[in-house]
Amino acid sequence: MQSLFSPRPVFVSLICCLLILLGRGGIEAQAGGCANGSCHANIIGFAKLHNPVESGECEACHLAKEEDVARHQAKPASFKAFHLPESKGPFCYECHDKVNNGSAIHPPVQEGECLACHSPHGGANKVFLKSKQVSELCFECHETAEMTKTFQHSPVADGECTACHNPHSSNNKSLLKTPANTLCFDCHDDKKELLSKPVVHPPLQDEGCLACHAPHSSTAKSLLKNDSQAELCFECHQEINPELVKMAKSAKYPHTPVSDEPCTACHDPHASESAKLLSDKPQTICLDCHEEIKKELTNTVSIHDPVKTQGCTVCHEVHGSTRPKLLTQKFSDKFSSRYQEDLYQLCFGCHNKTMMANQRATKEETQFRDGDTNLHYSHVVKPTNGRSCKVCHEPHGARQKKLIKQSVAFGKGAMMIKIKYTKTATGGTCVVACHRPRDYDRKHPASK
């Protein structure tokens, strides 16, 4: 800095000027002379002071020509032509590290307007923000509509925008401290473990949490981007499987969890050990709701193989169906009716339909034979009043061999007819009110 007594136009410090002024007035100087009870008292009234202010070095930032000092001395309120020393970029970088080196730069930083957010003399906190709470300062420029919905993200509710955003610059979109698909894991570390599971929801894997969640606030719980969880799922699944979405929305026979509950009743929205992001094994999920079938399967002697090994979806549509009981194929469960092959499409998806085709059958076609007399044909394909498969068999599990029921409802009054079935090595015995006790044997026909 040039001397106050130089014959050339020189810069002198405001501190020197004010020391002279205060000395003439007989007032004791404070904070180097610029700030005291009479002059610039507000500068030293902050809880935390900028280092130059605290050490009384106002001239570190403020400069003036000699004649300007005289003018300020004469009329302090009307003449304030002091200025910062010449510097490339914001003068703050003379002391502070540059904060504009990211690919995305906060506009005030880009324009060198550090004082848009920071007080140059001091403040209520160590970074001298002009507002006590970070969010109050941010909202002076940024809209609040997306921040003030019913359910707020904790950092937003606490006014801590800088928990996620760098206020100066960043190499990430929206000035995020780290990439969006990993930033959330800094707090939600329990969710990070999900990425190591066998099945990960593609939006989480590829895009991150913000594919489904709003980062600031939402009108829906869990900060979901749609008030309807199902509709949020449909936004993507409409393209992946439009028929499934159509069925889920307008099925003639809807599945209650789909029509009345969110998709997460059965699916984990993040990751799972099971296919289709199921929250558990398919059988377990179904039986958690269908307690009557769970009870039916307790202490069973025989369980239908799809139920035991593959799951309910072999026979049932899980999102909705055009058929009663959410069946995947047509099936007649009437007590009796004229046999038609297409009425039993569901069973013939696994079972060979030739088991019903002829009065005589081979061992490859059916084990239910008396010699070569096809007893399935005798029961189901009789000219009139053919019996449905469900008359004798339980579709899930039974306490007798071969899924044979213990009783069957008959007639309009739903009279219960008991069935007692005994299996032998080459046949069996059936005791039922429909007919007298009958034996059958594949090697030694009982009818002969």
PDB file of C-alpha atoms in Angstrom, residues 22-120:
ATOM      1  CA  LEU A  22     -11.673   9.295  15.909  1.00  0.00           C
ATOM      2  CA  GLY A  23      -8.535  10.896  17.361  1.00  0.00           C
ATOM      3  CA  ARG A  24      -9.789  14.341  16.430  1.00  0.00           C
ATOM      4  CA  GLY A  25     -13.090  13.661  18.105  1.00  0.00           C
ATOM      5  CA  GLY A  26     -11.435  12.446  21.273  1.00  0.00           C
ATOM      6  CA  ILE A  27     -13.244   9.118  21.108  1.00  0.00           C
ATOM      7  CA  GLU A  28     -11.347   5.964  22.102  1.00  0.00           C
ATOM      8  CA  ALA A  29     -10.713   3.704  19.073  1.00  0.00           C
ATOM      9  CA  GLN A  30     -12.050   0.096  19.021  1.00  0.00           C
ATOM     10  CA  ALA A  31     -11.363  -2.833  16.630  1.00  0.00           C
ATOM     11  CA  GLY A  32      -8.516  -0.876  15.077  1.00  0.00           C
ATOM     12  CA  GLY A  33     -10.485   2.361  15.050  1.00  0.00           C
ATOM     13  CA  CYS A  34     -13.198   1.671  12.423  1.00  0.00           C
ATOM     14  CA  ALA A  35     -15.834   0.137  14.666  1.00  0.00           C
ATOM     15  CA  ASN A  36     -16.862   1.488  18.059  1.00  0.00           C
ATOM     16  CA  GLY A  37     -19.894   2.745  19.880  1.00  0.00           C
ATOM     17  CA  SER A  38     -20.277   5.662  17.462  1.00  0.00           C
ATOM     18  CA  CYS A  39     -18.975   4.348  14.135  1.00  0.00           C
ATOM     19  CA  HIS A  40     -19.708   1.007  12.433  1.00  0.00           C
ATOM     20  CA  ALA A  41     -20.815  -0.587  15.672  1.00  0.00           C
ATOM     21  CA  ASN A  42     -22.826  -3.162  13.699  1.00  0.00           C
ATOM     22  CA  ILE A  43     -19.615  -4.607  12.253  1.00  0.00           C
ATOM     23  CA  ILE A  44     -18.426  -5.948  15.588  1.00  0.00           C
ATOM     24  CA  GLY A  45     -21.880  -7.011  16.805  1.00  0.00           C
ATOM     25  CA  PHE A  46     -21.804 -10.495  15.260  1.00  0.00           C
ATOM     26  CA  ALA A  47     -21.440 -13.660  17.298  1.00  0.00           C
ATOM     27  CA  LYS A  48     -18.535 -14.706  15.080  1.00  0.00           C
ATOM     28  CA  LEU A  49     -16.232 -12.207  13.339  1.00  0.00           C
ATOM     29  CA  HIS A  50     -14.333 -12.475  10.079  1.00  0.00           C
ATOM     30  CA  ASN A  51     -10.620 -12.754  10.961  1.00  0.00           C
ATOM     31  CA  PRO A  52      -9.598  -9.363   9.511  1.00  0.00           C
ATOM     32  CA  VAL A  53     -12.400  -7.671  11.486  1.00  0.00           C
ATOM     33  CA  GLU A  54     -11.537  -9.513  14.677  1.00  0.00           C
ATOM     34  CA  SER A  55      -7.886  -8.473  14.362  1.00  0.00           C
ATOM     35  CA  GLY A  56      -8.735  -4.871  13.412  1.00  0.00           C
ATOM     36  CA  GLU A  57      -7.294  -5.149   9.903  1.00  0.00           C
ATOM     37  CA  CYS A  58     -10.044  -3.434   7.953  1.00  0.00           C
ATOM     38  CA  GLU A  59      -7.455  -2.174   5.449  1.00  0.00           C
ATOM     39  CA  ALA A  60      -6.939  -5.800   4.345  1.00  0.00           C
ATOM     40  CA  CYS A  61     -10.095  -5.417   2.269  1.00  0.00           C
ATOM     41  CA  HIS A  62     -11.061  -1.710   2.161  1.00  0.00           C
ATOM     42  CA  LEU A  63      -8.933   0.895   0.281  1.00  0.00           C
ATOM     43  CA  ALA A  64      -9.410   4.588  -0.594  1.00  0.00           C
ATOM     44  CA  LYS A  65      -7.546   7.523  -2.114  1.00  0.00           C
ATOM     45  CA  GLU A  66      -6.272  10.253   0.178  1.00  0.00           C
ATOM     46  CA  GLU A  67      -8.889  12.730  -0.969  1.00  0.00           C
ATOM     47  CA  ASP A  68     -11.618  10.134  -0.423  1.00  0.00           C
ATOM     48  CA  VAL A  69     -10.592   9.789   3.191  1.00  0.00           C
ATOM     49  CA  ALA A  70     -10.977  13.530   3.661  1.00  0.00           C
ATOM     50  CA  ARG A  71     -14.439  13.468   2.109  1.00  0.00           C
ATOM     51  CA  HIS A  72     -15.530  10.543   4.293  1.00  0.00           C
ATOM     52  CA  GLN A  73     -14.096  12.394   7.285  1.00  0.00           C
ATOM     53  CA  ALA A  74     -16.154  15.444   6.450  1.00  0.00           C
ATOM     54  CA  LYS A  75     -19.367  13.603   5.523  1.00  0.00           C
ATOM     55  CA  PRO A  76     -19.216   9.961   6.709  1.00  0.00           C
ATOM     56  CA  ALA A  77     -22.792   9.097   5.772  1.00  0.00           C
ATOM     57  CA  SER A  78     -22.764  10.577   2.262  1.00  0.00           C
ATOM     58  CA  PHE A  79     -19.362   9.552   0.942  1.00  0.00           C
ATOM     59  CA  LYS A  80     -18.271   5.897   0.974  1.00  0.00           C
ATOM     60  CA  ALA A  81     -16.059   5.594  -2.094  1.00  0.00           C
ATOM     61  CA  PHE A  82     -13.904   2.837  -0.673  1.00  0.00           C
ATOM     62  CA  HIS A  83     -13.074  -0.181  -2.823  1.00  0.00           C
ATOM     63  CA  LEU A  84     -11.387  -3.579  -2.811  1.00  0.00           C
ATOM     64  CA  PRO A  85      -7.802  -4.062  -3.926  1.00  0.00           C
ATOM     65  CA  GLU A  86      -7.476  -5.105  -7.547  1.00  0.00           C
ATOM     66  CA  SER A  87      -7.652  -8.875  -7.970  1.00  0.00           C
ATOM     67  CA  LYS A  88      -8.313 -11.468 -10.639  1.00  0.00           C
ATOM     68  CA  GLY A  89     -11.663 -12.972  -9.797  1.00  0.00           C
ATOM     69  CA  PRO A  90     -13.475 -12.457  -6.467  1.00  0.00           C
ATOM     70  CA  PHE A  91     -11.238 -10.702  -3.936  1.00  0.00           C
ATOM     71  CA  CYS A  92     -12.110 -13.415  -1.409  1.00  0.00           C
ATOM     72  CA  TYR A  93      -9.779 -15.799  -3.276  1.00  0.00           C
ATOM     73  CA  GLU A  94      -6.823 -13.707  -2.073  1.00  0.00           C
ATOM     74  CA  CYS A  95      -7.214 -15.564   1.229  1.00  0.00           C
ATOM     75  CA  HIS A  96      -9.734 -18.353   0.615  1.00  0.00           C
ATOM     76  CA  ASP A  97      -9.305 -21.389  -1.621  1.00  0.00           C
ATOM     77  CA  LYS A  98     -11.163 -21.228  -4.910  1.00  0.00           C
ATOM     78  CA  VAL A  99     -14.553 -22.914  -4.842  1.00  0.00           C
ATOM     79  CA  ASN A 100     -15.469 -22.586  -8.532  1.00  0.00           C
ATOM     80  CA  ASN A 101     -13.573 -25.585  -9.872  1.00  0.00           C
ATOM     81  CA  GLY A 102     -16.478 -28.006 -10.366  1.00  0.00           C
ATOM     82  CA  SER A 103     -18.219 -28.727 -13.656  1.00  0.00           C
ATOM     83  CA  ALA A 104     -21.432 -27.328 -12.139  1.00  0.00           C
ATOM     84  CA  ILE A 105     -21.034 -23.954 -10.418  1.00  0.00           C
ATOM     85  CA  HIS A 106     -23.601 -22.173  -8.265  1.00  0.00           C
ATOM     86  CA  PRO A 107     -24.532 -18.971 -10.190  1.00  0.00           C
ATOM     87  CA  PRO A 108     -23.528 -16.565  -7.365  1.00  0.00           C
ATOM     88  CA  VAL A 109     -20.121 -18.244  -7.245  1.00  0.00           C
ATOM     89  CA  GLN A 110     -19.850 -18.205 -11.035  1.00  0.00           C
ATOM     90  CA  GLU A 111     -20.522 -14.455 -11.007  1.00  0.00           C
ATOM     91  CA  GLY A 112     -18.113 -13.830  -8.132  1.00  0.00           C
ATOM     92  CA  GLU A 113     -20.915 -12.735  -5.812  1.00  0.00           C
ATOM     93  CA  CYS A 114     -19.692 -14.283  -2.562  1.00  0.00           C
ATOM     94  CA  LEU A 115     -21.521 -11.563  -0.629  1.00  0.00           C
ATOM     95  CA  ALA A 116     -24.858 -12.750  -2.004  1.00  0.00           C
ATOM     96  CA  CYS A 117     -24.769 -15.436   0.694  1.00  0.00           C
ATOM     97  CA  HIS A 118     -22.001 -14.453   3.113  1.00  0.00           C
ATOM     98  CA  SER A 119     -21.631 -11.375   5.297  1.00  0.00           C
ATOM     99  CA  PRO A 120     -18.098  -9.962   4.882  1.00  0.00           C
TER     100      PRO A 120
END
